[in-house]
Coordinates of C-alpha atoms in Angstrom, one line a residue:
M1 CA -72.9 13.6 233.2
L2 CA -71.7 17.1 234.0
K3 CA -74.3 19.7 233.2
R4 CA -73.8 23.5 232.7
R5 CA -76.7 26.0 232.9
S6 CA -77.0 29.7 232.9
S7 CA -75.7 31.2 236.1
C8 CA -78.1 34.2 236.0
V9 CA -79.7 34.8 239.4
L10 CA -82.2 37.5 240.2
S11 CA -83.8 38.6 243.5
A12 CA -86.9 39.9 241.7
A13 CA -88.9 37.3 239.8
A14 CA -90.2 40.1 237.6
L15 CA -86.8 40.4 236.0
L16 CA -86.4 36.7 235.2
A17 CA -87.5 37.0 231.6
S18 CA -85.0 39.8 230.8
C19 CA -82.2 37.9 232.6
T20 CA -82.9 34.7 230.6
A21 CA -82.8 36.7 227.4
A22 CA -79.6 38.4 228.3
M23 CA -77.8 35.2 229.2
A24 CA -78.9 32.9 226.4
E25 CA -77.8 32.5 222.8
D26 CA -80.4 33.3 220.1
A27 CA -82.3 30.3 218.8
V28 CA -80.3 29.0 215.9
R29 CA -81.4 29.7 212.3
T30 CA -80.3 28.2 209.0
G31 CA -77.1 29.8 207.9
D32 CA -75.9 30.5 211.4
I33 CA -72.3 29.6 212.2
A34 CA -71.2 27.9 215.4
M35 CA -67.6 28.7 215.9
G36 CA -65.5 27.3 218.8
L37 CA -62.4 29.4 219.4
G38 CA -59.4 27.5 220.8
I39 CA -58.4 30.4 223.1
T40 CA -55.1 30.0 225.0
V41 CA -55.5 30.2 228.8
N42 CA -52.8 31.9 230.9
A43 CA -52.6 32.9 234.5
T44 CA -52.8 36.6 234.1
T45 CA -55.3 37.6 231.4
Q46 CA -57.1 34.8 229.5
T47 CA -58.5 33.0 232.5
E48 CA -60.8 30.0 232.3
A49 CA -63.8 32.3 233.0
F50 CA -62.7 34.6 230.2
V51 CA -62.4 31.6 227.8
T52 CA -65.8 30.1 228.5
A53 CA -67.4 33.5 228.0
N54 CA -65.8 33.9 224.6
T55 CA -65.0 30.5 223.2
L56 CA -68.2 29.2 221.5
R57 CA -69.7 31.9 219.2
Q58 CA -72.9 32.2 217.2
V59 CA -72.3 34.1 214.0
R60 CA -75.1 35.3 211.7
R61 CA -74.4 36.9 208.4
G62 CA -70.8 37.8 209.4
E63 CA -71.8 39.3 212.8
R64 CA -71.3 37.7 216.2
L65 CA -74.5 37.5 218.2
L66 CA -74.0 38.5 221.8
P67 CA -73.7 37.0 224.3
G68 CA -73.8 33.6 222.6
W69 CA -73.2 30.3 224.3
T70 CA -71.6 31.8 227.4
D71 CA -71.9 28.6 229.5
A72 CA -70.6 26.2 226.8
P73 CA -67.3 24.5 227.1
E74 CA -64.1 25.4 225.1
A75 CA -65.2 23.3 222.1
Q76 CA -62.6 23.3 219.3
S77 CA -64.6 21.1 216.9
V78 CA -68.4 21.6 216.5
E79 CA -71.1 19.9 214.5
F80 CA -74.9 20.3 214.2
D81 CA -76.5 16.9 214.3
N82 CA -79.1 15.6 211.8
A83 CA -82.1 15.3 214.1
A84 CA -85.5 14.7 212.4
S85 CA -83.6 13.7 209.2
L86 CA -82.6 17.3 208.6
S87 CA -79.0 17.8 207.6
H88 CA -77.1 19.9 210.1
N89 CA -80.4 20.8 211.8
A90 CA -80.5 24.3 213.1
R91 CA -82.8 23.2 215.9
G92 CA -81.2 19.8 216.5
N93 CA -78.4 19.2 219.0
L94 CA -75.1 21.1 218.6
L95 CA -72.3 18.8 219.5
G96 CA -68.8 20.0 220.5
L97 CA -65.4 18.4 221.2
V98 CA -63.1 19.8 223.9
F99 CA -59.6 19.0 222.6
N100 CA -58.2 18.8 226.1
P101 CA -59.3 20.3 229.4
L102 CA -58.1 23.8 230.2
T103 CA -54.9 24.0 232.1
S104 CA -56.8 25.4 235.1
S105 CA -59.6 22.9 234.9
S106 CA -60.5 20.6 237.8
E107 CA -61.0 17.9 235.2
L108 CA -57.2 17.5 235.0
T109 CA -57.4 16.0 238.5
C110 CA -59.5 13.3 236.9
N111 CA -56.8 12.7 234.3
E112 CA -59.4 13.3 231.6
G113 CA -58.6 13.7 228.0
G114 CA -60.9 15.4 225.4
S115 CA -64.6 15.3 225.8
L116 CA -67.9 15.3 223.8
W117 CA -70.6 17.8 224.7
Q118 CA -74.2 18.4 223.8
I119 CA -75.1 22.1 223.5
S120 CA -78.5 23.8 223.1
T121 CA -79.8 25.4 219.9
D122 CA -83.2 26.7 221.3
G123 CA -81.8 29.7 223.1
S124 CA -81.6 28.2 226.6
N125 CA -77.8 28.3 226.9
N126 CA -77.3 24.8 228.3
A127 CA -74.5 22.2 227.8
T128 CA -74.1 18.6 229.0
K129 CA -71.0 16.5 228.9
L130 CA -71.7 13.2 227.1
F131 CA -68.4 11.4 227.1
V132 CA -64.7 11.6 228.0
F133 CA -62.0 10.2 225.7
D134 CA -59.9 8.2 228.0
G135 CA -58.8 8.2 231.6
P136 CA -55.7 6.9 233.4
T137 CA -53.5 4.0 232.4
T138 CA -50.5 2.7 234.4
S139 CA -48.1 4.2 231.9
E140 CA -49.3 7.8 232.4
T141 CA -47.2 10.3 234.2
L142 CA -50.1 12.4 235.4
P143 CA -51.6 11.5 238.8
I144 CA -53.7 8.3 238.7
V145 CA -57.2 8.4 240.0
T146 CA -57.8 5.2 241.9
S147 CA -61.5 5.7 242.4
N148 CA -64.2 7.0 240.1
A149 CA -64.8 10.1 242.3
G150 CA -67.2 11.6 239.8
C151 CA -64.8 11.1 236.8
T152 CA -66.1 9.3 233.7
F153 CA -63.7 7.2 231.7
M154 CA -63.8 4.9 228.7
P155 CA -63.9 1.2 229.4
A156 CA -60.6 0.1 231.0
G157 CA -59.8 -2.4 228.3
L158 CA -60.0 0.2 225.6
R159 CA -57.9 3.0 227.1
D160 CA -54.8 4.2 225.3
G161 CA -54.0 6.9 227.8
R162 CA -55.5 10.4 228.0
Q163 CA -56.6 11.3 224.4
R164 CA -56.7 14.8 223.0
I165 CA -59.4 14.8 220.4
G166 CA -60.7 16.6 217.2
G167 CA -62.4 16.1 213.9
L168 CA -66.0 15.7 215.0
S169 CA -68.7 14.5 212.5
V170 CA -72.2 13.0 212.7
A171 CA -73.5 10.1 210.5
P172 CA -76.2 11.1 208.0
D173 CA -78.8 9.0 209.8
N174 CA -77.9 10.6 213.1
S175 CA -76.9 7.2 214.6
K176 CA -73.2 7.6 215.2
V177 CA -70.5 10.2 215.8
A178 CA -66.8 10.1 214.8
A179 CA -63.7 11.8 216.1
L180 CA -60.0 11.3 215.7
S181 CA -57.3 11.1 218.4
F182 CA -54.3 13.5 218.3
D183 CA -52.3 11.1 220.5
S184 CA -52.9 7.6 219.1
N185 CA -53.9 8.6 215.5
R186 CA -57.0 6.3 215.9
L187 CA -60.5 6.9 214.6
F188 CA -63.1 6.7 217.5
V189 CA -66.8 6.0 216.8
L190 CA -69.7 6.1 219.2
D191 CA -73.3 5.1 218.7
Y192 CA -75.4 8.3 219.2
N193 CA -79.0 8.9 220.4
E194 CA -80.3 12.4 219.9
G195 CA -82.7 12.0 222.9
L196 CA -86.2 13.2 223.5
T197 CA -85.4 16.8 224.3
V198 CA -83.6 17.8 221.1
G199 CA -82.1 21.3 221.0
T200 CA -82.2 21.9 224.8
G201 CA -78.6 21.0 225.6
A202 CA -79.6 17.8 227.5
G203 CA -81.0 14.3 226.8
A204 CA -78.7 12.9 224.2
S205 CA -76.5 9.9 224.9
V206 CA -73.6 7.9 223.4
S207 CA -72.6 4.3 223.8
N208 CA -70.6 1.4 222.3
F209 CA -67.2 3.0 222.0
R210 CA -64.9 1.5 219.3
K211 CA -61.7 2.5 217.6
S212 CA -59.6 1.8 214.5
A213 CA -55.9 1.0 214.2
A214 CA -53.6 3.9 214.0
L215 CA -54.0 5.7 210.7
G216 CA -51.0 8.0 210.5
T217 CA -47.3 8.3 211.4
I218 CA -47.4 11.9 212.6
S219 CA -49.7 13.0 215.4
H220 CA -51.8 16.0 214.4
T221 CA -55.4 17.2 214.4
A222 CA -57.3 15.4 211.7
G223 CA -60.8 15.7 210.2
T224 CA -63.6 13.2 209.6
A225 CA -66.8 13.1 207.5
W226 CA -69.3 10.4 206.6
L227 CA -69.6 8.9 203.1
D228 CA -72.7 7.1 204.3
S229 CA -74.2 6.1 207.6
N230 CA -71.6 3.3 208.1
T231 CA -68.5 4.7 206.4
V232 CA -66.3 7.4 207.8
I233 CA -63.9 9.4 205.6
V234 CA -60.6 10.3 207.3
V235 CA -57.6 12.2 206.1
H236 CA -54.4 11.6 208.0
T237 CA -50.7 12.0 207.2
F238 CA -48.5 9.1 206.4
V239 CA -44.9 10.4 206.5
Q240 CA -45.3 13.6 204.4
I241 CA -48.3 12.4 202.4
P242 CA -51.9 13.3 203.3
R243 CA -53.8 10.0 202.8
L244 CA -57.6 9.6 202.5
Y245 CA -59.1 6.5 204.2
T246 CA -62.5 5.1 204.5
V247 CA -63.3 3.3 207.7
D248 CA -66.1 0.8 208.3
A249 CA -67.9 2.2 211.4
T250 CA -68.9 -1.4 212.5
T251 CA -65.7 -3.3 212.0
M252 CA -63.4 -0.3 212.3
V253 CA -61.3 -1.6 209.4
A254 CA -59.6 1.2 207.4
T255 CA -59.0 1.2 203.7
A256 CA -56.6 3.6 202.0
Q257 CA -58.3 5.2 199.0
V258 CA -56.1 7.9 197.6
D259 CA -53.0 9.9 198.4
L260 CA -53.2 13.7 198.0
P261 CA -50.5 16.1 196.7
V262 CA -47.7 16.1 199.2
F263 CA -46.6 18.9 201.5
N264 CA -43.7 20.9 200.3
N265 CA -42.1 21.0 203.8
S266 CA -41.7 18.7 206.7
G267 CA -42.8 19.4 210.2
N268 CA -45.4 18.2 212.7
S269 CA -47.6 21.4 212.9
R270 CA -50.2 19.9 210.6
V271 CA -54.0 20.0 210.3
T272 CA -56.3 18.0 208.0
E273 CA -60.0 18.5 207.6
V274 CA -62.6 16.9 205.3
E275 CA -66.2 17.8 204.3
Y276 CA -68.8 15.8 202.4
N277 CA -72.5 16.4 201.9
P278 CA -74.2 15.3 198.7
L279 CA -77.0 17.7 199.4
I280 CA -74.5 20.5 198.6
S281 CA -71.9 18.9 196.3
P282 CA -71.1 15.4 195.0
Y283 CA -67.5 15.8 195.9
V284 CA -65.3 15.4 198.9
Y285 CA -63.4 18.5 200.0
V286 CA -60.1 18.1 201.9
L287 CA -58.4 21.1 203.5
Y288 CA -54.9 20.5 204.8
S289 CA -52.2 22.8 206.1
L290 CA -48.7 22.8 207.6
F291 CA -46.9 25.6 209.4
A292 CA -43.1 25.3 209.1
G293 CA -41.9 28.9 208.8
D294 CA -44.3 29.5 205.9
T295 CA -47.9 28.4 205.9
E296 CA -49.1 25.7 203.4
N297 CA -52.8 25.6 202.8
R298 CA -54.2 23.3 200.2
L299 CA -57.8 22.5 199.2
T300 CA -58.2 19.2 197.3
V301 CA -61.4 18.1 195.7
V302 CA -61.9 14.3 195.3
D303 CA -64.6 12.4 193.4
P304 CA -65.8 9.6 195.8
A305 CA -67.2 7.6 192.9
T306 CA -63.7 6.8 191.7
W307 CA -61.5 8.2 194.5
T308 CA -59.6 10.4 192.0
V309 CA -58.3 13.9 192.7
L310 CA -60.1 16.4 190.5
K311 CA -58.4 19.7 191.6
T312 CA -56.0 21.1 194.1
I313 CA -55.6 24.8 194.9
S314 CA -53.4 26.7 197.2
L315 CA -54.9 29.1 199.8
A316 CA -51.6 30.1 201.3
S317 CA -52.1 33.8 200.8
T318 CA -55.8 34.2 201.6
L319 CA -55.9 32.0 204.8
E320 CA -53.9 31.8 207.9
T321 CA -53.1 28.2 208.8
S322 CA -56.4 26.4 208.0
R323 CA -58.6 24.6 210.5
E324 CA -62.2 23.3 209.7
L325 CA -64.6 23.3 206.8
A326 CA -68.4 23.7 206.6
F327 CA -70.9 23.9 203.8
G328 CA -73.4 26.8 203.9
P329 CA -77.0 26.6 202.6
D330 CA -75.8 29.0 199.9
Q331 CA -73.7 26.2 198.4
R332 CA -70.5 27.9 199.5
L333 CA -67.6 26.4 201.5
Y334 CA -66.6 28.2 204.7
L335 CA -63.1 27.8 206.1
S336 CA -61.9 28.6 209.7
Q337 CA -58.3 29.4 210.4
F338 CA -55.8 29.9 213.2
S339 CA -56.1 33.5 214.5
G340 CA -53.1 34.4 216.6
N341 CA -51.4 37.7 217.5
G342 CA -51.6 40.0 214.5
S343 CA -54.3 38.1 212.7
V344 CA -57.7 39.7 212.2
R345 CA -59.5 36.8 210.4
Y346 CA -61.6 33.9 211.7
V347 CA -63.6 32.6 208.8
D348 CA -63.2 32.7 205.0
V349 CA -65.7 31.8 202.3
L350 CA -65.1 30.1 198.9
D351 CA -67.6 30.1 196.0
L352 CA -68.0 26.6 194.6
D353 CA -70.7 27.1 191.9
L354 CA -68.6 29.1 189.5
V355 CA -69.9 28.4 185.9
A356 CA -73.2 27.8 184.2
P357 CA -75.5 26.0 184.7
F358 CA -75.8 27.5 188.2
G359 CA -77.6 25.8 191.1
T360 CA -75.5 22.5 190.9
I361 CA -71.8 21.9 191.5
D362 CA -70.1 19.8 188.8
V363 CA -66.7 19.1 187.3
A364 CA -66.7 22.3 185.4
D365 CA -67.2 24.3 188.6
T366 CA -64.4 22.3 190.3
L367 CA -61.9 22.8 187.5
A368 CA -62.6 26.6 187.6
L369 CA -61.4 26.9 191.3
S370 CA -58.3 29.0 191.5
D371 CA -55.5 29.7 194.0
N372 CA -56.1 32.1 196.8
S373 CA -59.7 32.8 195.8
S374 CA -61.3 32.7 199.3
D375 CA -62.7 35.9 200.8
D376 CA -62.9 37.1 204.4
H377 CA -66.3 36.6 206.0
Y378 CA -66.0 36.7 209.8
R379 CA -63.3 38.9 211.2
K380 CA -62.2 39.8 214.7
S381 CA -64.2 42.6 216.2
S382 CA -62.5 45.7 217.6
A383 CA -63.0 44.2 221.1
D384 CA -61.3 41.0 220.0
V385 CA -58.3 42.9 218.7
S386 CA -57.9 45.7 221.3
G387 CA -59.8 44.4 224.3
T388 CA -58.2 43.5 227.6
P389 CA -57.2 40.8 227.0
S390 CA -57.3 40.5 223.2
I391 CA -58.4 37.3 221.7
V392 CA -55.6 34.8 220.7
S393 CA -57.1 31.6 219.3
N394 CA -55.7 28.7 217.4
F395 CA -57.7 25.5 216.8
N396 CA -61.0 27.1 215.7
G397 CA -63.9 24.8 215.1
L398 CA -66.7 25.5 212.6
D399 CA -70.1 24.3 211.5
I400 CA -73.1 25.8 209.8
A401 CA -76.8 25.1 210.2
L402 CA -78.2 23.9 206.9
Q403 CA -81.9 22.9 207.4
T404 CA -84.7 23.5 209.9
S405 CA -88.4 22.8 210.3
A406 CA -88.9 26.0 212.3
T407 CA -90.5 29.1 210.9
E408 CA -87.8 31.8 210.6
P409 CA -87.9 35.5 209.8
V410 CA -86.8 36.8 206.4
P411 CA -83.0 37.1 206.6
T412 CA -81.3 40.5 206.4
P413 CA -79.7 41.1 202.9
V414 CA -75.9 40.8 202.7
G415 CA -73.3 42.0 200.3
S416 CA -69.6 42.8 200.1
C417 CA -67.8 45.4 202.2
C418 CA -64.7 47.2 201.1
L419 CA -62.4 47.8 204.1
P420 CA -60.7 51.2 204.7
M421 CA -57.1 51.8 203.8
G422 CA -57.1 49.2 201.1
A423 CA -57.3 46.4 203.7
G424 CA -59.4 44.1 201.4
C425 CA -62.9 42.9 201.3
V426 CA -65.3 41.1 203.6
A427 CA -68.0 39.0 201.9
L428 CA -71.6 38.3 202.8
V429 CA -72.1 40.8 205.6
T430 CA -75.0 43.2 206.4
M431 CA -74.8 46.9 205.6
D432 CA -75.0 47.7 209.3
W433 CA -72.1 45.4 210.2
C434 CA -70.0 46.7 207.3
V435 CA -70.5 50.4 208.2
N436 CA -70.6 50.4 212.0
E437 CA -68.2 47.6 212.9
L438 CA -65.9 47.1 210.0
M439 CA -65.9 50.9 209.2
G440 CA -66.1 49.9 205.5
T441 CA -68.0 50.8 202.4
Y442 CA -71.0 48.6 201.6
N443 CA -71.3 47.8 197.9
G444 CA -74.9 46.9 197.9
D445 CA -77.0 43.8 198.5
N446 CA -75.8 40.7 196.7
S447 CA -72.6 42.3 195.6
D448 CA -69.3 40.3 195.6
C449 CA -65.8 41.2 196.5
G450 CA -64.9 41.9 192.9
A451 CA -66.3 45.4 193.6
C452 CA -63.4 46.2 195.9
P453 CA -59.9 47.2 194.9
A454 CA -57.1 44.7 195.7
P455 CA -55.7 45.1 199.2
M456 CA -52.6 47.2 199.4
G457 CA -49.7 47.4 201.8
A458 CA -46.1 48.4 202.3
C459 CA -43.7 47.0 199.6
C460 CA -40.0 47.4 200.1
F461 CA -37.5 47.3 197.3
P462 CA -33.7 46.6 197.4
N463 CA -32.9 50.3 197.1
S464 CA -34.8 50.7 200.5
V465 CA -37.7 52.6 198.8
C466 CA -41.1 51.7 200.1
T467 CA -44.4 52.2 198.4
L468 CA -48.0 51.1 198.8
L469 CA -48.8 48.3 196.3
S470 CA -51.0 45.2 196.1
E471 CA -49.3 41.9 196.9
V472 CA -49.5 40.8 193.3
D473 CA -47.9 44.1 192.0
C474 CA -45.2 44.0 194.7
D475 CA -44.3 40.4 193.9
A476 CA -44.2 41.3 190.1
M477 CA -41.7 44.0 190.9
F478 CA -39.6 41.7 193.1
G479 CA -40.4 43.7 196.2
L480 CA -41.0 42.4 199.8
Y481 CA -44.7 42.7 200.8
F482 CA -45.4 43.4 204.5
G483 CA -49.1 42.5 204.5
D484 CA -52.5 44.1 203.7
A485 CA -53.0 47.6 205.1
S486 CA -49.4 47.7 206.4
P487 CA -48.0 51.3 206.3
C488 CA -44.5 52.2 205.0
A489 CA -43.9 53.8 208.4
V490 CA -43.5 50.5 210.1
A491 CA -42.1 48.4 207.2
A492 CA -38.5 49.1 208.2
C493 CA -37.2 48.5 204.7
P494 CA -33.5 47.4 204.5
G495 CA -31.3 50.4 204.4
D496 CA -33.9 52.7 206.0

């Protein structure tokens, strides 16, 4: 197994403690976000070293903690395990999937596909590779490795060629992990052992690889979750229809349970994601998106007792193309998204407990969900936007620590932050982050985004007149909206 450790080296032993502190992530607390940015690598700016220093982020109360997991791999799907019978344990093992090795990685010489990693949560900044999803077959066009030479492959009789991989999830009893292949559309399951050194980034192991039949007709990144400790929930696309399956994790037999509302457009740029945790909500949440000129983002809520669809909402305006879901300990749903050139958003948040009685999520709460009701939570920093190079990331993984047995300090209060120039609102951030990083106005502890005015931007009319309006008002007046905080000076209205 390949192991990564902090590369901090000092000549003076007296400086060791400060070096360790500078190089390591902070010990994870409940509510912390682990976010894996799928940063594009190119030869001139976003090198492999740059990517590994920025890819796996620790976010607390809307703020990135620096330096974070600087020695972790470029994981694009992440999940806290359930060590010690604690759901998404803050001090358990953080697991990460590398979708495919970086283009400059030596792993390509091994003909490796995606890989599964164990990552520390105790502040030690360690990572260990646990498994590689496939190696060479005779039909592959990449160079074939004839000897092992340090490369780790799946059993020869189970290979389908090099597999790109996503949709990581962990069984409730911590005995298995699941992921889904982009290339073969198959569900993969491995038996999982958390090890004796939980949280250190080492000691876990996986075994007994198995796979299902192909579950979809279009290759795309697809999500998984666990209904129970032997049943995986998968949402994949059959032609144009997102279809929810359950898969027996022992026999790997899949059963189609329900078809979800269809995509409006065709195209292969699709992502599905699924989240289920009865500690938070009795329902299954499915996020699926398609980019074909315009972005389609839909969140569908399914009752697993009957496999019926309870509610579907659109998040086309409040999200970029969606990516992964995670429940927070606050009973909210957090949503990651593609964050390419021009985008400033990484993570949104959606309230699920909307009507009385509060404290439990029920059918009334679900029926009260409305279109485009998510709020920004974690946005790009000024360094991400204007640094050299700036951050361009696509397949952004997400999970949140839910429980812990560790003693933690009292968390800093959070509230809503109104952004300058009518650029909208960021929810659940600290006053310090709002004022000093976002340059916004803090609305007070426990405030929500209803305290902020609607975002405004340039709105062009057929007579070439431009004015600053909200998107809703612009649409109502049959104008063309250029985006939140966009000025009329750059709108270039027809006829100008």
